[in-house]
Short mmCIF file of C-alpha atoms in Angstrom, two decimals:
data_model
loop_
_atom_site.label_atom_id
_atom_site.label_comp_id
_atom_site.label_asym_id
_atom_site.label_seq_id
_atom_site.Cartn_x
_atom_site.Cartn_y
_atom_site.Cartn_z
CA MET S 7 174.30 134.00 -74.39
CA GLN S 8 174.09 133.36 -78.13
CA LYS S 9 171.39 130.74 -77.53
CA ILE S 10 169.36 133.24 -75.49
CA LEU S 11 169.59 135.85 -78.24
CA GLU S 12 168.34 133.32 -80.78
CA LEU S 13 165.15 132.58 -78.83
CA THR S 14 161.90 133.01 -80.72
CA GLY S 15 158.19 133.03 -80.01
CA TYR S 16 156.73 133.50 -76.55
CA LYS S 17 160.06 132.84 -74.78
CA ARG S 18 161.69 135.78 -76.57
CA ALA S 19 158.62 137.95 -75.92
CA LEU S 20 158.56 137.19 -72.20
CA LEU S 21 162.27 137.86 -71.89
CA LEU S 22 161.96 141.26 -73.62
CA ILE S 23 159.00 142.21 -71.43
CA GLY S 24 161.10 141.15 -68.43
CA LEU S 25 163.97 143.40 -69.53
CA GLY S 26 161.49 146.31 -69.60
CA LEU S 27 160.43 145.45 -66.07
CA CYS S 28 164.10 145.46 -64.99
CA VAL S 29 164.30 149.13 -65.97
CA VAL S 30 161.04 149.83 -64.09
CA ALA S 31 162.82 148.71 -60.91
CA ALA S 32 165.32 151.55 -61.45
CA LEU S 33 162.56 154.21 -61.56
CA PRO S 34 161.35 156.20 -58.57
CA PRO S 35 160.80 155.30 -55.81
CA ILE S 36 162.57 151.92 -56.06
CA TYR S 37 165.88 153.13 -57.54
CA ILE S 38 167.60 149.74 -58.03
CA PHE S 39 169.54 151.51 -60.78
CA PRO S 40 171.94 148.59 -61.59
CA LEU S 41 168.90 146.81 -63.06
CA ALA S 42 168.74 149.55 -65.70
CA PHE S 43 172.14 148.33 -66.94
CA ILE S 44 170.74 144.81 -67.25
CA GLY S 45 167.53 145.93 -68.93
CA MET S 46 169.02 148.36 -71.41
CA GLY S 47 172.08 146.24 -72.11
CA GLY S 48 169.86 143.26 -72.79
CA LEU S 49 167.62 145.25 -75.10
CA PHE S 50 170.65 146.38 -77.10
CA LEU S 51 171.95 142.84 -77.46
CA PHE S 52 168.61 141.57 -78.78
CA LEU S 53 168.36 144.53 -81.12
CA ASP S 54 171.91 144.04 -82.37
CA HIS S 55 171.00 140.52 -83.47
CA CYS S 56 167.86 141.49 -85.37
CA GLU S 57 168.06 140.76 -89.08
CA THR S 58 164.88 142.47 -90.25
CA LYS S 59 163.02 145.70 -89.62
CA LYS S 60 160.05 143.74 -88.28
CA GLN S 61 162.25 141.97 -85.74
CA ALA S 62 163.77 145.28 -84.64
CA PHE S 63 160.39 146.94 -84.18
CA LEU S 64 158.88 144.01 -82.25
CA THR S 65 161.96 143.87 -80.02
CA GLY S 66 161.47 147.41 -78.82
CA TRP S 67 157.68 147.16 -78.67
CA LEU S 68 157.75 144.13 -76.38
CA PHE S 69 160.33 145.81 -74.19
CA GLY S 70 158.09 148.92 -74.08
CA ILE S 71 155.07 146.87 -73.02
CA GLY S 72 157.04 145.68 -70.00
CA PHE S 73 158.48 149.13 -69.30
CA PHE S 74 155.22 151.04 -69.47
CA GLY S 75 153.03 148.26 -68.12
CA GLY S 76 155.17 147.92 -65.00
CA GLY S 77 155.93 151.61 -64.75
CA LEU S 78 152.28 152.68 -64.95
CA TYR S 79 150.45 149.83 -63.23
CA TRP S 80 149.44 152.22 -60.43
CA LEU S 81 146.97 153.96 -62.78
CA THR S 82 144.55 151.14 -62.00
CA ASN S 83 144.05 152.71 -58.55
CA ALA S 84 142.13 155.55 -60.22
CA PHE S 85 139.47 153.09 -61.43
CA LEU S 86 138.98 151.83 -57.86
CA VAL S 87 137.82 155.25 -56.63
CA ASN S 88 134.46 154.62 -58.27
CA PRO S 89 134.55 150.90 -59.07
CA ASP S 90 130.89 150.65 -60.00
CA LYS S 91 131.45 153.06 -62.85
CA HIS S 92 135.08 152.39 -63.84
CA GLY S 93 136.01 148.99 -62.41
CA TRP S 94 135.47 147.26 -65.74
CA LEU S 95 138.39 149.25 -67.16
CA ILE S 96 140.95 147.79 -64.75
CA PRO S 97 141.98 144.79 -66.92
CA ILE S 98 141.90 146.95 -70.05
CA ALA S 99 143.29 150.40 -69.41
CA VAL S 100 146.91 149.80 -68.35
CA PRO S 101 147.54 146.96 -70.86
CA ALA S 102 146.09 149.14 -73.62
CA LEU S 103 148.24 152.09 -72.51
CA ALA S 104 151.36 149.92 -72.35
CA ILE S 105 150.72 148.51 -75.80
CA GLY S 106 150.05 151.97 -77.21
CA VAL S 107 152.88 153.92 -75.57
CA GLY S 108 155.19 150.91 -76.08
CA LEU S 109 154.98 151.66 -79.79
CA PHE S 110 157.42 154.52 -79.18
CA ASN S 111 159.99 151.98 -78.01
CA GLY S 112 159.28 149.91 -81.10
CA LEU S 113 159.96 152.98 -83.24
CA THR S 114 163.12 153.61 -81.20
CA THR S 115 164.62 150.21 -81.98
CA LEU S 116 163.45 150.39 -85.59
CA LEU S 117 165.13 153.80 -85.97
CA ALA S 118 168.34 152.47 -84.39
CA HIS S 119 168.26 149.38 -86.59
CA LEU S 120 167.83 151.47 -89.73
CA SER S 121 170.69 153.77 -88.71
CA TRP S 122 173.13 150.81 -88.67
CA ALA S 123 171.34 148.20 -90.74
CA TYR S 124 174.07 148.12 -93.38
CA ARG S 125 176.97 147.93 -90.96
CA PRO S 126 179.61 145.24 -91.50
CA LYS S 127 179.56 142.87 -88.51
CA ASP S 128 183.14 143.69 -87.60
CA ARG S 129 182.56 147.37 -86.96
CA ALA S 130 182.72 149.15 -83.60
CA VAL S 131 179.86 148.35 -81.22
CA ILE S 132 180.30 151.73 -79.53
CA GLY S 133 179.01 153.45 -82.65
CA ARG S 134 175.86 151.36 -82.62
CA ILE S 135 175.33 152.10 -78.93
CA LEU S 136 175.68 155.83 -79.60
CA LEU S 137 173.09 155.68 -82.35
CA PHE S 138 170.77 153.63 -80.18
CA ALA S 139 171.00 156.25 -77.40
CA CYS S 140 170.30 159.00 -79.91
CA ALA S 141 167.28 157.15 -81.27
CA TRP S 142 165.93 156.64 -77.75
CA THR S 143 166.31 160.35 -76.91
CA ALA S 144 164.71 161.42 -80.16
CA MET S 145 161.65 159.27 -79.47
CA GLU S 146 161.40 160.53 -75.89
CA TRP S 147 161.18 163.98 -77.37
CA VAL S 148 158.49 162.90 -79.85
CA ARG S 149 156.59 161.25 -77.00
CA SER S 150 156.64 164.58 -75.14
CA TRP S 151 154.41 166.31 -77.70
CA LEU S 152 152.74 163.79 -80.04
CA PHE S 153 149.00 163.31 -79.26
CA THR S 154 149.23 166.08 -76.62
CA GLY S 155 152.37 164.47 -75.14
CA PHE S 156 153.19 162.02 -72.37
CA PRO S 157 156.83 162.40 -71.23
CA TRP S 158 156.32 160.25 -68.14
CA ASN S 159 159.20 158.13 -66.75
CA MET S 160 161.96 159.51 -68.92
CA MET S 161 165.19 157.57 -68.45
CA ALA S 162 166.63 160.61 -66.71
CA SER S 163 164.34 159.97 -63.77
CA ILE S 164 166.27 156.90 -62.57
CA TRP S 165 168.71 159.40 -60.99
CA GLY S 166 165.99 161.09 -58.94
CA PHE S 167 167.72 160.01 -55.73
CA SER S 168 170.82 162.09 -56.57
CA ASP S 169 170.66 165.88 -56.45
CA GLU S 170 174.22 165.84 -57.88
CA ILE S 171 173.37 163.93 -61.08
CA LEU S 172 170.16 165.92 -61.62
CA GLN S 173 172.26 169.10 -61.85
CA SER S 174 173.19 168.12 -65.41
CA THR S 175 169.63 168.96 -66.47
CA SER S 176 170.44 172.62 -65.92
CA VAL S 177 172.66 172.33 -69.02
CA PHE S 178 171.27 169.48 -71.08
CA GLY S 179 167.72 169.25 -69.78
CA SER S 180 166.03 165.97 -69.00
CA PHE S 181 166.32 164.85 -72.60
CA GLY S 182 170.09 165.25 -72.43
CA LEU S 183 170.30 163.37 -69.16
CA SER S 184 168.18 160.61 -70.71
CA LEU S 185 170.65 160.43 -73.61
CA PHE S 186 173.64 160.00 -71.28
CA THR S 187 171.69 157.53 -69.16
CA VAL S 188 170.78 155.32 -72.12
CA LEU S 189 174.36 155.55 -73.38
CA ALA S 190 175.80 154.52 -70.00
CA THR S 191 173.32 151.69 -69.36
CA SER S 192 173.58 150.29 -72.89
CA LEU S 193 177.40 150.21 -72.73
CA SER S 194 176.98 147.22 -70.44
CA ALA S 195 176.17 145.21 -73.60
CA SER S 196 179.72 145.66 -74.91
CA PHE S 197 180.87 143.41 -72.06
CA PHE S 198 179.71 140.45 -74.13
CA TYR S 199 181.73 141.51 -77.16
CA ARG S 200 185.03 141.37 -75.27
CA GLU S 201 187.34 138.67 -74.05
CA GLY S 202 189.60 138.15 -71.03
CA LYS S 203 190.78 141.25 -69.24
CA GLN S 204 188.82 143.47 -71.61
CA LYS S 205 185.63 142.37 -69.85
CA ALA S 206 186.86 143.93 -66.61
CA VAL S 207 187.67 147.18 -68.45
CA VAL S 208 184.13 147.31 -69.86
CA ALA S 209 182.64 146.59 -66.43
CA LEU S 210 184.41 149.65 -65.06
CA SER S 211 183.83 151.87 -68.06
CA VAL S 212 180.03 151.70 -67.79
CA LEU S 213 180.37 153.67 -64.55
CA VAL S 214 182.35 156.48 -66.13
CA ILE S 215 179.39 158.50 -67.36
CA PRO S 216 177.42 158.36 -64.07
CA ALA S 217 180.63 159.21 -62.19
CA LEU S 218 181.31 162.24 -64.38
CA LEU S 219 177.71 163.44 -64.05
CA TRP S 220 177.83 163.05 -60.27
CA THR S 221 181.19 164.80 -59.97
CA SER S 222 180.16 167.79 -62.06
CA GLY S 223 176.94 168.09 -60.06
CA ALA S 224 178.79 167.85 -56.76
CA ILE S 225 181.12 170.66 -57.85
CA ARG S 226 178.11 172.78 -58.82
CA LEU S 227 176.52 172.26 -55.41
CA MET S 228 179.73 172.60 -53.41
CA ASP S 229 179.37 176.33 -52.81
CA ALA S 230 175.70 176.66 -53.71
CA THR S 231 174.07 178.90 -51.15
CA VAL S 232 170.40 179.76 -50.90
CA GLU S 233 168.90 183.18 -50.21
CA HIS S 234 165.29 183.67 -49.28
CA HIS S 235 162.79 186.41 -50.00
CA ASP S 236 162.18 188.72 -47.06
CA ASN S 237 158.74 188.60 -45.49
CA VAL S 238 157.50 185.67 -47.62
CA VAL S 239 156.51 182.58 -45.66
CA LEU S 240 154.33 179.99 -47.38
CA ARG S 241 152.06 177.61 -45.56
CA LEU S 242 151.70 174.42 -47.60
CA ILE S 243 148.45 172.63 -46.73
CA GLN S 244 148.29 168.85 -47.27
CA PRO S 245 144.74 167.87 -46.21
CA ASN S 246 145.08 164.18 -47.08
CA ILE S 247 141.43 163.86 -48.05
CA ALA S 248 140.52 160.49 -49.57
CA GLN S 249 139.52 160.69 -53.21
CA LYS S 250 136.41 158.59 -52.51
CA THR S 251 135.01 161.26 -50.20
CA LYS S 252 136.52 164.38 -51.76
CA TRP S 253 133.47 165.16 -53.94
CA ASP S 254 130.85 163.43 -51.79
CA ASN S 255 128.12 165.93 -50.84
CA ASP S 256 127.91 164.37 -47.38
CA HIS S 257 131.60 165.21 -46.77
CA LYS S 258 132.14 168.49 -48.67
CA ILE S 259 131.54 170.75 -45.67
CA GLU S 260 133.73 168.56 -43.45
CA ASN S 261 136.51 168.60 -46.05
CA PHE S 262 136.25 172.37 -46.42
CA ASN S 263 136.46 172.84 -42.65
CA THR S 264 139.60 170.66 -42.64
CA LEU S 265 141.23 173.19 -44.97
CA LEU S 266 140.14 176.07 -42.77
CA ASP S 267 141.37 174.40 -39.58
CA LEU S 268 144.81 173.62 -41.05
CA SER S 269 145.06 177.21 -42.27
CA LEU S 270 144.19 178.70 -38.88
CA THR S 271 146.45 176.46 -36.77
CA PRO S 272 149.08 178.63 -35.07
CA PRO S 273 152.59 178.29 -36.51
CA GLN S 274 154.81 175.71 -34.84
CA GLY S 275 157.89 177.94 -34.96
CA ASP S 276 158.84 181.58 -35.35
CA LEU S 277 157.66 181.77 -38.98
CA ALA S 278 154.17 183.21 -39.37
CA PRO S 279 152.68 182.45 -42.80
CA THR S 280 152.12 185.33 -45.18
CA HIS S 281 150.40 183.19 -47.81
CA ILE S 282 148.47 179.90 -47.68
CA ILE S 283 148.61 177.39 -50.52
CA MET S 284 146.19 174.51 -51.00
CA PRO S 285 146.28 171.66 -53.52
CA GLU S 286 144.52 171.11 -56.84
CA THR S 287 140.69 171.31 -56.45
CA ALA S 288 141.18 171.53 -52.69
CA VAL S 289 138.06 173.72 -52.60
CA THR S 290 135.44 171.59 -54.33
CA TYR S 291 132.97 174.48 -54.51
CA SER S 292 133.22 176.82 -57.50
CA VAL S 293 134.39 179.98 -55.72
CA ASN S 294 133.09 182.30 -58.43
CA ARG S 295 129.57 180.95 -57.80
CA GLU S 296 129.63 180.66 -54.01
CA PRO S 297 130.10 183.99 -52.22
CA TYR S 298 129.97 182.36 -48.76
CA VAL S 299 132.98 180.19 -49.71
CA LEU S 300 134.90 183.32 -50.74
CA LYS S 301 133.98 184.94 -47.43
CA ALA S 302 135.23 181.92 -45.49
CA LEU S 303 138.52 181.88 -47.40
CA ALA S 304 138.94 185.61 -46.85
CA SER S 305 138.59 185.04 -43.11
CA ILE S 306 141.70 182.82 -43.01
CA THR S 307 143.84 184.99 -45.31
CA PRO S 308 146.90 186.51 -43.63
CA ARG S 309 146.87 190.30 -43.60
CA GLY S 310 148.33 191.62 -46.83
CA GLY S 311 148.66 188.09 -48.20
CA ALA S 312 146.50 185.62 -50.08
CA VAL S 313 145.03 182.16 -50.08
CA ILE S 314 145.99 180.27 -53.23
CA THR S 315 143.92 177.19 -53.97
CA GLY S 316 142.74 174.90 -56.70
CA THR S 317 139.03 174.96 -57.52
CA PRO S 318 136.70 174.03 -60.36
CA ARG S 319 135.83 177.39 -61.92
CA MET S 320 132.52 177.58 -63.78
CA THR S 321 130.74 180.10 -65.96
CA PRO S 322 128.31 182.28 -63.96
CA ARG S 323 124.81 180.93 -63.59
CA GLY S 324 122.70 181.54 -66.68
CA VAL S 325 125.69 182.13 -68.95
CA GLN S 326 125.88 179.90 -72.03
CA PRO S 327 127.63 177.86 -73.14
CA PHE S 328 128.32 176.27 -69.76
CA GLN S 329 132.05 175.73 -69.22
CA VAL S 330 134.27 174.38 -66.46
CA TRP S 331 137.97 175.03 -65.88
CA ASN S 332 140.43 173.29 -63.58
CA SER S 333 141.71 176.46 -62.00
CA LEU S 334 144.02 178.04 -59.47
CA VAL S 335 142.76 181.22 -57.82
CA ALA S 336 144.31 183.67 -55.38
CA ILE S 337 141.97 185.30 -52.87
CA ASN S 338 142.79 188.30 -50.71
CA GLU S 339 141.61 189.22 -47.21
CA VAL S 340 138.48 191.00 -48.45
CA GLY S 341 137.32 188.03 -50.50
CA SER S 342 138.32 189.25 -53.96
CA VAL S 343 139.81 186.90 -56.54
CA VAL S 344 143.02 188.72 -57.41
CA ALA S 345 144.57 186.15 -59.79
CA THR S 346 143.31 183.22 -61.84
CA TYR S 347 145.05 180.49 -63.83
CA ASP S 348 143.32 177.78 -65.87
CA LYS S 349 144.98 174.46 -66.56
CA PHE S 350 145.83 174.21 -70.24
CA HIS S 351 147.33 170.74 -70.53
CA LEU S 352 144.31 168.56 -69.74
CA VAL S 353 144.49 164.86 -68.93
CA PRO S 354 142.79 162.60 -71.50
CA PHE S 355 139.92 160.59 -69.99
CA GLY S 356 140.41 162.42 -66.70
CA GLU S 357 139.43 165.95 -67.75
CA TYR S 358 138.16 165.41 -71.27
CA ILE S 359 137.20 162.52 -73.53
CA PRO S 360 139.12 162.35 -76.83
CA LEU S 361 136.80 161.83 -79.81
CA ARG S 362 133.86 162.03 -77.41
CA ASN S 363 131.21 161.25 -80.06
CA TRP S 364 132.76 157.86 -80.78
CA ASN S 365 134.38 157.00 -77.45
CA PRO S 366 132.39 154.90 -74.95
CA ILE S 367 134.89 155.30 -72.08
CA PRO S 368 133.46 157.50 -69.28
CA LYS S 369 135.40 160.41 -67.81
CA LEU S 370 137.08 159.57 -64.48
CA THR S 371 136.21 162.90 -62.88
CA ASP S 372 132.68 163.85 -61.86
CA GLY S 373 130.36 165.61 -64.28
CA LEU S 374 129.47 165.07 -67.90
CA VAL S 375 131.08 168.25 -69.29
CA ASP S 376 134.68 168.24 -70.48
CA PHE S 377 136.99 170.80 -68.88
CA THR S 378 137.94 173.77 -71.03
CA PRO S 379 141.71 174.29 -71.49
CA GLY S 380 143.42 177.52 -70.49
CA SER S 381 145.60 179.62 -72.75
CA GLY S 382 149.03 178.29 -71.73
CA PRO S 383 151.84 179.06 -69.29
CA GLN S 384 151.34 182.30 -67.38
CA THR S 385 153.23 184.43 -64.92
CA LEU S 386 150.98 185.68 -62.14
CA GLU S 387 151.54 188.73 -59.94
CA ILE S 388 150.05 188.24 -56.47
CA ALA S 389 150.35 190.82 -53.69
CA GLY S 390 153.28 190.14 -51.37
CA LEU S 391 154.77 187.43 -53.60
CA PRO S 392 157.44 187.32 -56.27
CA SER S 393 156.05 186.54 -59.74
CA VAL S 394 155.05 182.87 -60.09
CA SER S 395 154.38 180.31 -62.81
CA PRO S 396 151.43 178.13 -61.72
CA LEU S 397 151.16 174.56 -63.00
CA ILE S 398 148.34 172.20 -62.20
CA CYS S 399 148.92 168.45 -61.81
CA TYR S 400 150.91 166.87 -64.63
CA GLU S 401 151.61 170.13 -66.45
CA ILE S 402 154.88 170.07 -64.51
CA ILE S 403 156.18 166.98 -66.39
CA PHE S 404 156.83 168.75 -69.71
CA PRO S 405 160.46 169.95 -70.07
CA GLY S 406 160.82 173.46 -71.42
CA GLU S 407 157.08 174.17 -71.16
CA VAL S 408 156.62 175.37 -67.60
CA VAL S 409 157.21 179.12 -67.86
CA ASP S 410 156.15 181.99 -70.06
CA PRO S 411 159.45 182.92 -71.79
CA GLN S 412 158.23 186.48 -72.38
CA LYS S 413 157.69 187.05 -68.65
CA ARG S 414 159.95 184.79 -66.69
CA PRO S 415 158.76 184.09 -63.12
CA GLN S 416 160.79 183.78 -59.92
CA TRP S 417 159.35 180.45 -58.74
CA LEU S 418 157.25 177.48 -59.85
CA LEU S 419 154.01 176.51 -58.11
CA ASN S 420 152.67 172.98 -58.77
CA ILE S 421 149.35 172.16 -57.14
CA THR S 422 148.24 168.58 -57.66
CA ASN S 423 145.99 165.78 -56.46
CA ASP S 424 147.72 162.42 -56.60
CA GLY S 425 145.11 160.97 -54.27
CA TRP S 426 143.68 159.08 -57.24
CA TYR S 427 146.64 156.72 -57.22
CA GLY S 428 147.15 155.78 -53.58
CA ASN S 429 150.54 155.20 -52.00
CA SER S 430 152.02 153.81 -55.21
CA PRO S 431 155.04 154.75 -57.34
CA GLY S 432 152.88 157.30 -59.22
CA PRO S 433 153.17 160.26 -56.79
CA TYR S 434 156.94 159.71 -56.40
CA GLN S 435 157.47 159.53 -60.17
CA HIS S 436 155.49 162.75 -60.48
CA LEU S 437 157.60 164.39 -57.78
CA ILE S 438 160.88 163.66 -59.52
CA SER S 439 159.59 165.12 -62.79
CA ALA S 440 158.67 168.27 -60.88
CA LYS S 441 162.11 168.48 -59.26
CA MET S 442 163.81 168.18 -62.65
CA ARG S 443 161.85 171.21 -63.89
CA SER S 444 163.19 173.13 -60.90
CA VAL S 445 166.79 172.31 -61.83
CA GLU S 446 166.23 172.98 -65.54
CA GLU S 447 164.77 176.41 -64.86
CA GLY S 448 166.92 177.37 -61.87
CA LEU S 449 163.71 178.25 -60.02
CA PRO S 450 162.46 177.21 -56.58
CA LEU S 451 159.59 174.74 -56.72
CA VAL S 452 156.61 174.67 -54.40
CA ARG S 453 154.61 171.46 -54.82
CA VAL S 454 151.38 171.15 -52.82
CA ALA S 455 149.59 167.81 -53.08
CA ASN S 456 146.33 166.60 -51.57
CA THR S 457 147.75 163.35 -50.20
CA GLY S 458 151.45 164.04 -50.83
CA VAL S 459 154.27 164.29 -51.41
CA SER S 460 154.33 168.06 -50.82
CA VAL S 461 157.74 169.73 -51.08
CA ILE S 462 159.52 173.03 -51.45
CA THR S 463 162.92 173.19 -53.12
CA ASP S 464 165.54 175.76 -53.92
CA GLY S 465 166.65 176.63 -57.47
CA TYR S 466 168.98 173.62 -57.49
CA GLY S 467 166.08 171.22 -56.91
CA ARG S 468 167.21 170.44 -53.35
CA THR S 469 164.37 169.76 -50.95
CA GLN S 470 164.06 172.41 -48.24
CA ALA S 471 161.02 170.94 -46.52
CA SER S 472 158.52 168.20 -47.26
CA ILE S 473 155.37 166.49 -46.02
CA PRO S 474 155.36 162.67 -46.43
CA TYR S 475 152.70 160.86 -48.37
CA GLY S 476 149.48 160.00 -46.57
CA VAL S 477 149.58 162.44 -43.64
CA GLN S 478 147.43 165.46 -42.85
CA ARG S 479 149.80 168.28 -42.10
CA PHE S 480 150.97 171.75 -42.96
CA VAL S 481 154.45 173.25 -43.10
CA ASP S 482 155.51 176.91 -42.95
CA VAL S 483 158.50 177.58 -45.14
CA PRO S 484 160.30 180.71 -46.45
CA LEU S 485 160.49 180.97 -50.24
CA ALA S 486 163.96 180.71 -51.79
CA LYS S 487 165.11 183.17 -54.44
CA PRO S 488 165.82 181.99 -58.00
CA LEU S 489 169.40 181.40 -59.07
CA ASP S 490 171.36 184.51 -60.01
CA HIS S 491 171.85 183.19 -63.55
CA ILE S 492 169.41 181.54 -65.92
CA PRO S 493 170.54 177.94 -66.57
CA PHE S 494 171.74 177.04 -70.05
CA PHE S 495 168.75 174.76 -70.73
CA ALA S 496 166.22 177.36 -69.60
CA ARG S 497 167.85 179.96 -71.83
CA TYR S 498 168.31 177.83 -74.96
CA GLY S 499 165.81 174.99 -74.45
CA ALA S 500 165.85 172.05 -76.81
CA GLY S 501 168.83 173.43 -78.71
CA SER S 502 171.18 172.36 -75.93
CA TRP S 503 170.35 168.67 -76.14
CA GLY S 504 169.45 168.77 -79.84
CA GLY S 505 172.93 169.86 -80.75
CA ILE S 506 174.47 167.09 -78.66
CA LEU S 507 172.11 164.59 -80.24
CA LEU S 508 173.18 165.65 -83.73
CA LEU S 509 176.89 165.51 -82.89
CA LEU S 510 176.62 162.08 -81.29
CA THR S 511 174.64 160.77 -84.26
CA ILE S 512 177.40 161.90 -86.60
CA LEU S 513 180.03 160.43 -84.28
CA GLY S 514 178.14 157.12 -84.16
CA GLN S 515 178.09 156.90 -87.93
CA VAL S 516 181.81 157.68 -88.06
CA LEU S 517 182.62 154.97 -85.55
CA ILE S 518 180.55 152.44 -87.44
CA SER S 519 182.58 153.19 -90.56
CA LEU S 520 185.86 152.38 -88.81
CA PRO S 521 187.12 148.78 -88.87
CA THR S 522 187.87 147.02 -85.60
CA LYS S 523 189.29 143.71 -84.44
CA GLN S 524 186.54 143.08 -81.91
CA ARG S 525 184.45 139.93 -81.97
CA SER S 526 181.35 140.05 -84.15
CA THR S 527 179.31 137.75 -81.92
CA VAL S 528 178.65 137.75 -78.23
CA SER S 529 180.28 135.27 -75.93
#
């Protein structure tokens, strides 16, 4: 092992990138979570043998290139939708993104290295692991807001297969679960600092944190019952329209009729829908400019209910300056728009071009005009429905930013179009982020996607019904009520994990200051 840790040059670089790829295999939807212990434990070992700040930074950066390159490779599918226009970006975009976002991992390992750079070599490794986990969590938080934020594939998401473990986000949030996850997976490195029977003890101890998280979550769910709102049945429409034909003028009427047909299909059971929900930009016509589209949508609206759909909303004809919003609208049975929400967290290069005057990269979506951002999280009141917080596409991935705290809603509605990315890990990674918001807020989640996966959960994040990826289908589902109590994280936000982060940082420094008889080199 010592010889491996002393590797230099391209061999060291490839190994670090490979360790990042190991952690990718633990992400949704693969979930080979033992590989996270190999990846994170290996990263810690390399970092622990760095002698300079430059070495420490490069160690994390190379790991991050593997982690984000492998974890986001599916973004290349978006450039294949219109290959004549965007195909040239395929060999550039994901590597550039991995190199750029990987800098956060470089800063993580640099921060950890600085926090124990002056440690004597015979001091407790557990203290260094604690500080490493704190540094990782701190940089995940920075990544969630710097340059508009990109908190994709947080370490917490490797537990997306377990409703029990995800329950901890109701207290600590996803940042807190990431902290415990990094702590648990990095503890595997201490195996190489032990001898004899102590190795077996370490091998078992790395499972303690996941076991405790699972047990506490299982206890929380043991007697968790779900109540539903009376006379509220939602029809989730998944039209499964290919992105290549979604905006094609030759297919727009056909696509629109698909939405109408799915909405008018008689219910398959005893539940008659009171409200119909369609995905992001399901209606490709601007409803505020096309009265015949409003009339058609009114004709399928259940009596006393509404059709809720995504649509590109535009300024009325003749009004200047011309603006476009990625919007959600609710339409009643007489064809009136009774509620509107505009997406506020826009996707760079998808909905606007950063530094447009100097940037040659074309926008992925149709049209030359950048979308205009909305004002922020809102709580909408729609006839026949409990109050709702709408979120369009990746707005759902930001912990603590999915509701208006001044007017707390009773459920979360996420409309999205993951059809850009095909049947890749992307839609499943997106889904788990959405489910974690449900647990953090204690609110039911309704997620309606163009190509899938569409789901409805209760306030514990447990799936009540779903539509698999890549099928054209609808499902009629009653809406669960929110939890009786507001979860700790939803009430206190970042303070819950921030306080833990501070305490563990102090504890890590204390442990480093204590002498120990452990080996100073790995075996």
